Amino acid sequence: MSDLKVLDLYSGLGGLSLGVAIALRPKEIIGLEINKNAVDTYNLNLSRYNAKAFRQDVLQWQPEGHYDLIIGGSPCEPFSIANPRRKGEKHPLFPTLKRFYDIVLELESQAFIHENVKGLLSPRHRNIYEEQVRRLKDYYNIVYGVLNSADYGVPQKRFRLFTIGIHRSLGKKPSLPTPTHSEKPVVTIFGTMPTWLTLREAIQDIMNIPPTTILRQEQVERIKRERENTKGIHWGKMEFPDNLDRPARTISSHTLEGTKRETIVVPVTEHVMTPTAGWVGHSDWGSRILSLDKPSYTITHAHRGGQLIETLYRRLTVREALRIQSFPDWWNFPQDVSITAKFKLIGEAVPPILSYKIARHIAITMGWEWHPPKQEDFQLPYFERAFPELLAVTQR
């Protein structure tokens, strides 16, 4: 255990905290989060790592204490391209971005990590984001960029903006971690970079969990007829094929009020669909088809119900969503957290494997002690595939 103290703002259920805890083994991690379900889930799982979350509105919190590292992902709703309604300054959560950087300035931690959606770099929001970066540049050396989780051993294509800062007084310059995986094998001076992890690798051993709802046979037949008789099937506003042999698309948490939410279906031996998929002119977010032969796409938090295997159609289970986000199999939720709330928390989280690799990278830059990953921490079937670059070093 190190003497480091970490503050996690807008901690959610603890994806960032978990990766940091495993990599750095800090003396203490304090999480601040307004969502009760998130706080309860955080404390249920992370107490083993000297981490504790408190229910607190970060906008109202008066900064106090000393922290070596401040981490956090401020709410993304004001800047997300998935949010069709209020955005930017019109959104009630808009002040949360500035508040994160206010607290960093006030507490002057040695380093910080901030995560948000890549929409912050869009023409509409870029000035808002860069204004916050400029405020800190007199005090921190800063680097930022969009990272794809699939490039770091997470079985999901998830693009998020990460900002890393190191206090100027330390004389160190931050950088973004080098990818450890690639879509196709890439030869480097260190050898061949492993390929992205796949949806199959993430959930193959748990795909046969019985579904919570099953379509009637006449519904199945109707879907088949529609697919056979239609040249161009309208799958909502965009096509979203998913493929068990490719990384899953981003698991996000947004809810489209007044409409169905985006879903995903897990195929086993052939194309399968959600109950409403296949209807010409259908344009809600409840229909997504997956294919074994196409890239995998976005997964959101409403993955309830559905069916399984060929004529049995279903959506992802909570455990499958956790696997795709790289949460270990020992991760659980309090009994009073609803299915909808679970998916929302999962979708909002930073994948722990990615946060581990970012934390390790910062530790090397800072000269902090870091710890290699262990199977008991990342209790996942694809553990060795996710960390080949580190396991090779520790086994020498």
Short mmCIF file of N, CA and C in Angstrom, two decimals, residues 102-179:
data_model
loop_
_atom_site.label_atom_id
_atom_site.label_comp_id
_atom_site.label_asym_id
_atom_site.label_seq_id
_atom_site.Cartn_x
_atom_site.Cartn_y
_atom_site.Cartn_z
N ASP A 102 -12.58 23.57 -10.98
CA ASP A 102 -12.51 24.48 -9.83
C ASP A 102 -11.87 23.77 -8.64
N ILE A 103 -12.32 22.54 -8.40
CA ILE A 103 -11.82 21.78 -7.25
C ILE A 103 -10.35 21.40 -7.43
N VAL A 104 -9.97 21.04 -8.65
CA VAL A 104 -8.56 20.74 -8.92
C VAL A 104 -7.70 21.96 -8.59
N LEU A 105 -8.14 23.13 -9.04
CA LEU A 105 -7.38 24.36 -8.77
C LEU A 105 -7.31 24.67 -7.29
N GLU A 106 -8.41 24.44 -6.60
CA GLU A 106 -8.45 24.80 -5.18
C GLU A 106 -7.61 23.86 -4.33
N LEU A 107 -7.63 22.56 -4.64
CA LEU A 107 -6.90 21.59 -3.83
C LEU A 107 -5.46 21.37 -4.30
N GLU A 108 -5.17 21.77 -5.54
CA GLU A 108 -3.81 21.65 -6.10
C GLU A 108 -3.20 20.26 -5.89
N SER A 109 -3.89 19.26 -6.36
CA SER A 109 -3.37 17.89 -6.30
C SER A 109 -2.14 17.77 -7.19
N GLN A 110 -1.34 16.75 -6.96
CA GLN A 110 -0.16 16.53 -7.80
C GLN A 110 -0.55 16.24 -9.25
N ALA A 111 -1.66 15.52 -9.41
CA ALA A 111 -2.09 15.14 -10.76
C ALA A 111 -3.61 14.98 -10.77
N PHE A 112 -4.18 14.97 -11.97
CA PHE A 112 -5.62 14.72 -12.10
C PHE A 112 -5.92 13.97 -13.39
N ILE A 113 -7.04 13.27 -13.39
CA ILE A 113 -7.57 12.58 -14.57
C ILE A 113 -9.03 12.96 -14.70
N HIS A 114 -9.41 13.49 -15.85
CA HIS A 114 -10.81 13.82 -16.09
C HIS A 114 -11.30 13.07 -17.32
N GLU A 115 -12.52 12.52 -17.24
CA GLU A 115 -13.12 11.77 -18.35
C GLU A 115 -14.46 12.37 -18.72
N ASN A 116 -14.72 12.42 -20.02
CA ASN A 116 -16.03 12.86 -20.51
C ASN A 116 -16.20 12.36 -21.94
N VAL A 117 -17.34 12.66 -22.52
CA VAL A 117 -17.60 12.22 -23.90
C VAL A 117 -16.78 13.04 -24.89
N LYS A 118 -16.52 12.44 -26.05
CA LYS A 118 -15.74 13.15 -27.06
C LYS A 118 -16.52 14.31 -27.66
N GLY A 119 -17.83 14.38 -27.38
CA GLY A 119 -18.64 15.51 -27.84
C GLY A 119 -18.15 16.84 -27.30
N LEU A 120 -17.34 16.81 -26.24
CA LEU A 120 -16.76 18.05 -25.72
C LEU A 120 -15.81 18.69 -26.72
N LEU A 121 -15.32 17.91 -27.68
CA LEU A 121 -14.42 18.45 -28.69
C LEU A 121 -15.16 18.83 -29.98
N SER A 122 -16.48 18.72 -29.97
CA SER A 122 -17.26 19.10 -31.15
C SER A 122 -17.23 20.61 -31.30
N PRO A 123 -17.49 21.12 -32.50
CA PRO A 123 -17.49 22.58 -32.71
C PRO A 123 -18.40 23.31 -31.73
N ARG A 124 -19.49 22.68 -31.35
CA ARG A 124 -20.45 23.33 -30.46
C ARG A 124 -19.91 23.51 -29.05
N HIS A 125 -19.10 22.56 -28.59
CA HIS A 125 -18.68 22.57 -27.19
C HIS A 125 -17.19 22.77 -26.97
N ARG A 126 -16.39 22.75 -28.01
CA ARG A 126 -14.94 22.78 -27.85
C ARG A 126 -14.46 23.99 -27.05
N ASN A 127 -15.03 25.16 -27.32
CA ASN A 127 -14.61 26.36 -26.60
C ASN A 127 -14.87 26.24 -25.10
N ILE A 128 -15.98 25.59 -24.76
CA ILE A 128 -16.32 25.40 -23.35
C ILE A 128 -15.24 24.55 -22.66
N TYR A 129 -14.85 23.48 -23.33
CA TYR A 129 -13.84 22.59 -22.77
C TYR A 129 -12.47 23.27 -22.71
N GLU A 130 -12.06 23.88 -23.80
CA GLU A 130 -10.73 24.48 -23.85
C GLU A 130 -10.59 25.66 -22.89
N GLU A 131 -11.70 26.30 -22.57
CA GLU A 131 -11.66 27.36 -21.56
C GLU A 131 -11.22 26.79 -20.21
N GLN A 132 -11.72 25.59 -19.87
CA GLN A 132 -11.32 24.97 -18.61
C GLN A 132 -9.85 24.58 -18.62
N VAL A 133 -9.38 24.07 -19.76
CA VAL A 133 -7.97 23.70 -19.88
C VAL A 133 -7.08 24.93 -19.73
N ARG A 134 -7.48 26.03 -20.36
CA ARG A 134 -6.68 27.27 -20.27
C ARG A 134 -6.58 27.77 -18.83
N ARG A 135 -7.66 27.61 -18.07
CA ARG A 135 -7.66 28.07 -16.68
C ARG A 135 -6.58 27.38 -15.86
N LEU A 136 -6.28 26.13 -16.21
CA LEU A 136 -5.35 25.34 -15.41
C LEU A 136 -3.92 25.38 -15.92
N LYS A 137 -3.70 25.91 -17.11
CA LYS A 137 -2.38 25.77 -17.74
C LYS A 137 -1.27 26.53 -17.02
N ASP A 138 -1.60 27.52 -16.22
CA ASP A 138 -0.56 28.20 -15.45
C ASP A 138 -0.08 27.34 -14.28
N TYR A 139 -0.87 26.33 -13.94
CA TYR A 139 -0.56 25.52 -12.76
C TYR A 139 -0.25 24.06 -13.11
N TYR A 140 -0.75 23.61 -14.26
CA TYR A 140 -0.60 22.20 -14.62
C TYR A 140 -0.10 22.04 -16.05
N ASN A 141 0.77 21.06 -16.25
CA ASN A 141 1.07 20.59 -17.60
C ASN A 141 -0.05 19.62 -17.97
N ILE A 142 -0.66 19.83 -19.13
CA ILE A 142 -1.89 19.10 -19.48
C ILE A 142 -1.77 18.45 -20.85
N VAL A 143 -2.33 17.26 -20.95
CA VAL A 143 -2.47 16.58 -22.24
C VAL A 143 -3.89 16.04 -22.30
N TYR A 144 -4.47 16.02 -23.47
CA TYR A 144 -5.81 15.43 -23.60
C TYR A 144 -5.95 14.77 -24.96
N GLY A 145 -6.88 13.84 -25.03
CA GLY A 145 -7.13 13.14 -26.29
C GLY A 145 -8.25 12.13 -26.12
N VAL A 146 -8.77 11.67 -27.24
CA VAL A 146 -9.84 10.67 -27.24
C VAL A 146 -9.22 9.27 -27.28
N LEU A 147 -9.58 8.46 -26.31
CA LEU A 147 -9.09 7.08 -26.24
C LEU A 147 -10.22 6.12 -26.56
N ASN A 148 -9.89 5.06 -27.29
CA ASN A 148 -10.83 3.99 -27.59
C ASN A 148 -10.54 2.83 -26.65
N SER A 149 -11.50 2.47 -25.82
CA SER A 149 -11.28 1.41 -24.83
C SER A 149 -10.80 0.11 -25.46
N ALA A 150 -11.24 -0.18 -26.68
CA ALA A 150 -10.82 -1.41 -27.35
C ALA A 150 -9.32 -1.47 -27.56
N ASP A 151 -8.68 -0.30 -27.65
CA ASP A 151 -7.23 -0.23 -27.84
C ASP A 151 -6.46 -0.56 -26.57
N TYR A 152 -7.18 -0.76 -25.47
CA TYR A 152 -6.51 -1.00 -24.18
C TYR A 152 -6.98 -2.29 -23.51
N GLY A 153 -7.55 -3.20 -24.28
CA GLY A 153 -7.91 -4.50 -23.73
C GLY A 153 -9.31 -4.63 -23.20
N VAL A 154 -10.18 -3.68 -23.53
CA VAL A 154 -11.59 -3.75 -23.15
C VAL A 154 -12.38 -4.26 -24.36
N PRO A 155 -13.27 -5.23 -24.20
CA PRO A 155 -13.98 -5.79 -25.35
C PRO A 155 -15.13 -4.91 -25.82
N GLN A 156 -14.84 -3.66 -26.09
CA GLN A 156 -15.86 -2.69 -26.45
C GLN A 156 -15.21 -1.49 -27.12
N LYS A 157 -15.80 -1.05 -28.21
CA LYS A 157 -15.35 0.20 -28.82
C LYS A 157 -16.06 1.34 -28.11
N ARG A 158 -15.30 2.08 -27.35
CA ARG A 158 -15.86 3.15 -26.53
C ARG A 158 -14.90 4.33 -26.60
N PHE A 159 -15.32 5.41 -27.22
CA PHE A 159 -14.46 6.57 -27.41
C PHE A 159 -14.80 7.63 -26.36
N ARG A 160 -13.81 7.98 -25.55
CA ARG A 160 -14.02 8.98 -24.51
C ARG A 160 -12.82 9.93 -24.45
N LEU A 161 -13.11 11.16 -24.08
CA LEU A 161 -12.09 12.19 -23.95
C LEU A 161 -11.47 12.11 -22.56
N PHE A 162 -10.15 11.98 -22.51
CA PHE A 162 -9.43 11.97 -21.23
C PHE A 162 -8.49 13.16 -21.18
N THR A 163 -8.49 13.83 -20.04
CA THR A 163 -7.60 14.95 -19.78
C THR A 163 -6.73 14.60 -18.58
N ILE A 164 -5.43 14.68 -18.75
CA ILE A 164 -4.49 14.33 -17.69
C ILE A 164 -3.61 15.55 -17.40
N GLY A 165 -3.50 15.89 -16.13
CA GLY A 165 -2.67 17.03 -15.74
C GLY A 165 -1.71 16.67 -14.63
N ILE A 166 -0.51 17.26 -14.67
CA ILE A 166 0.49 17.10 -13.61
C ILE A 166 0.94 18.49 -13.19
N HIS A 167 0.99 18.73 -11.90
CA HIS A 167 1.32 20.06 -11.39
C HIS A 167 2.70 20.50 -11.90
N ARG A 168 2.77 21.74 -12.37
CA ARG A 168 4.00 22.26 -12.97
C ARG A 168 5.18 22.24 -12.01
N SER A 169 4.90 22.39 -10.72
CA SER A 169 5.98 22.43 -9.73
C SER A 169 6.78 21.13 -9.69
N LEU A 170 6.21 20.05 -10.23
CA LEU A 170 6.89 18.75 -10.20
C LEU A 170 7.83 18.56 -11.39
N GLY A 171 7.72 19.43 -12.38
CA GLY A 171 8.61 19.37 -13.53
C GLY A 171 8.44 18.14 -14.41
N LYS A 172 7.25 17.57 -14.42
CA LYS A 172 6.99 16.39 -15.24
C LYS A 172 5.89 16.69 -16.25
N LYS A 173 5.99 16.08 -17.41
CA LYS A 173 4.99 16.30 -18.45
C LYS A 173 4.16 15.03 -18.67
N PRO A 174 2.85 15.17 -18.67
CA PRO A 174 1.99 14.00 -18.86
C PRO A 174 1.93 13.57 -20.31
N SER A 175 1.49 12.36 -20.52
CA SER A 175 1.24 11.84 -21.87
C SER A 175 0.10 10.84 -21.78
N LEU A 176 -0.48 10.52 -22.91
CA LEU A 176 -1.54 9.52 -22.94
C LEU A 176 -0.91 8.12 -23.06
N PRO A 177 -1.52 7.13 -22.46
CA PRO A 177 -0.95 5.78 -22.53
C PRO A 177 -0.95 5.23 -23.95
N THR A 178 0.08 4.49 -24.29
CA THR A 178 0.18 3.87 -25.61
C THR A 178 -0.80 2.71 -25.71
N PRO A 179 -1.53 2.59 -26.81
CA PRO A 179 -2.45 1.45 -26.97
C PRO A 179 -1.74 0.11 -26.81
#
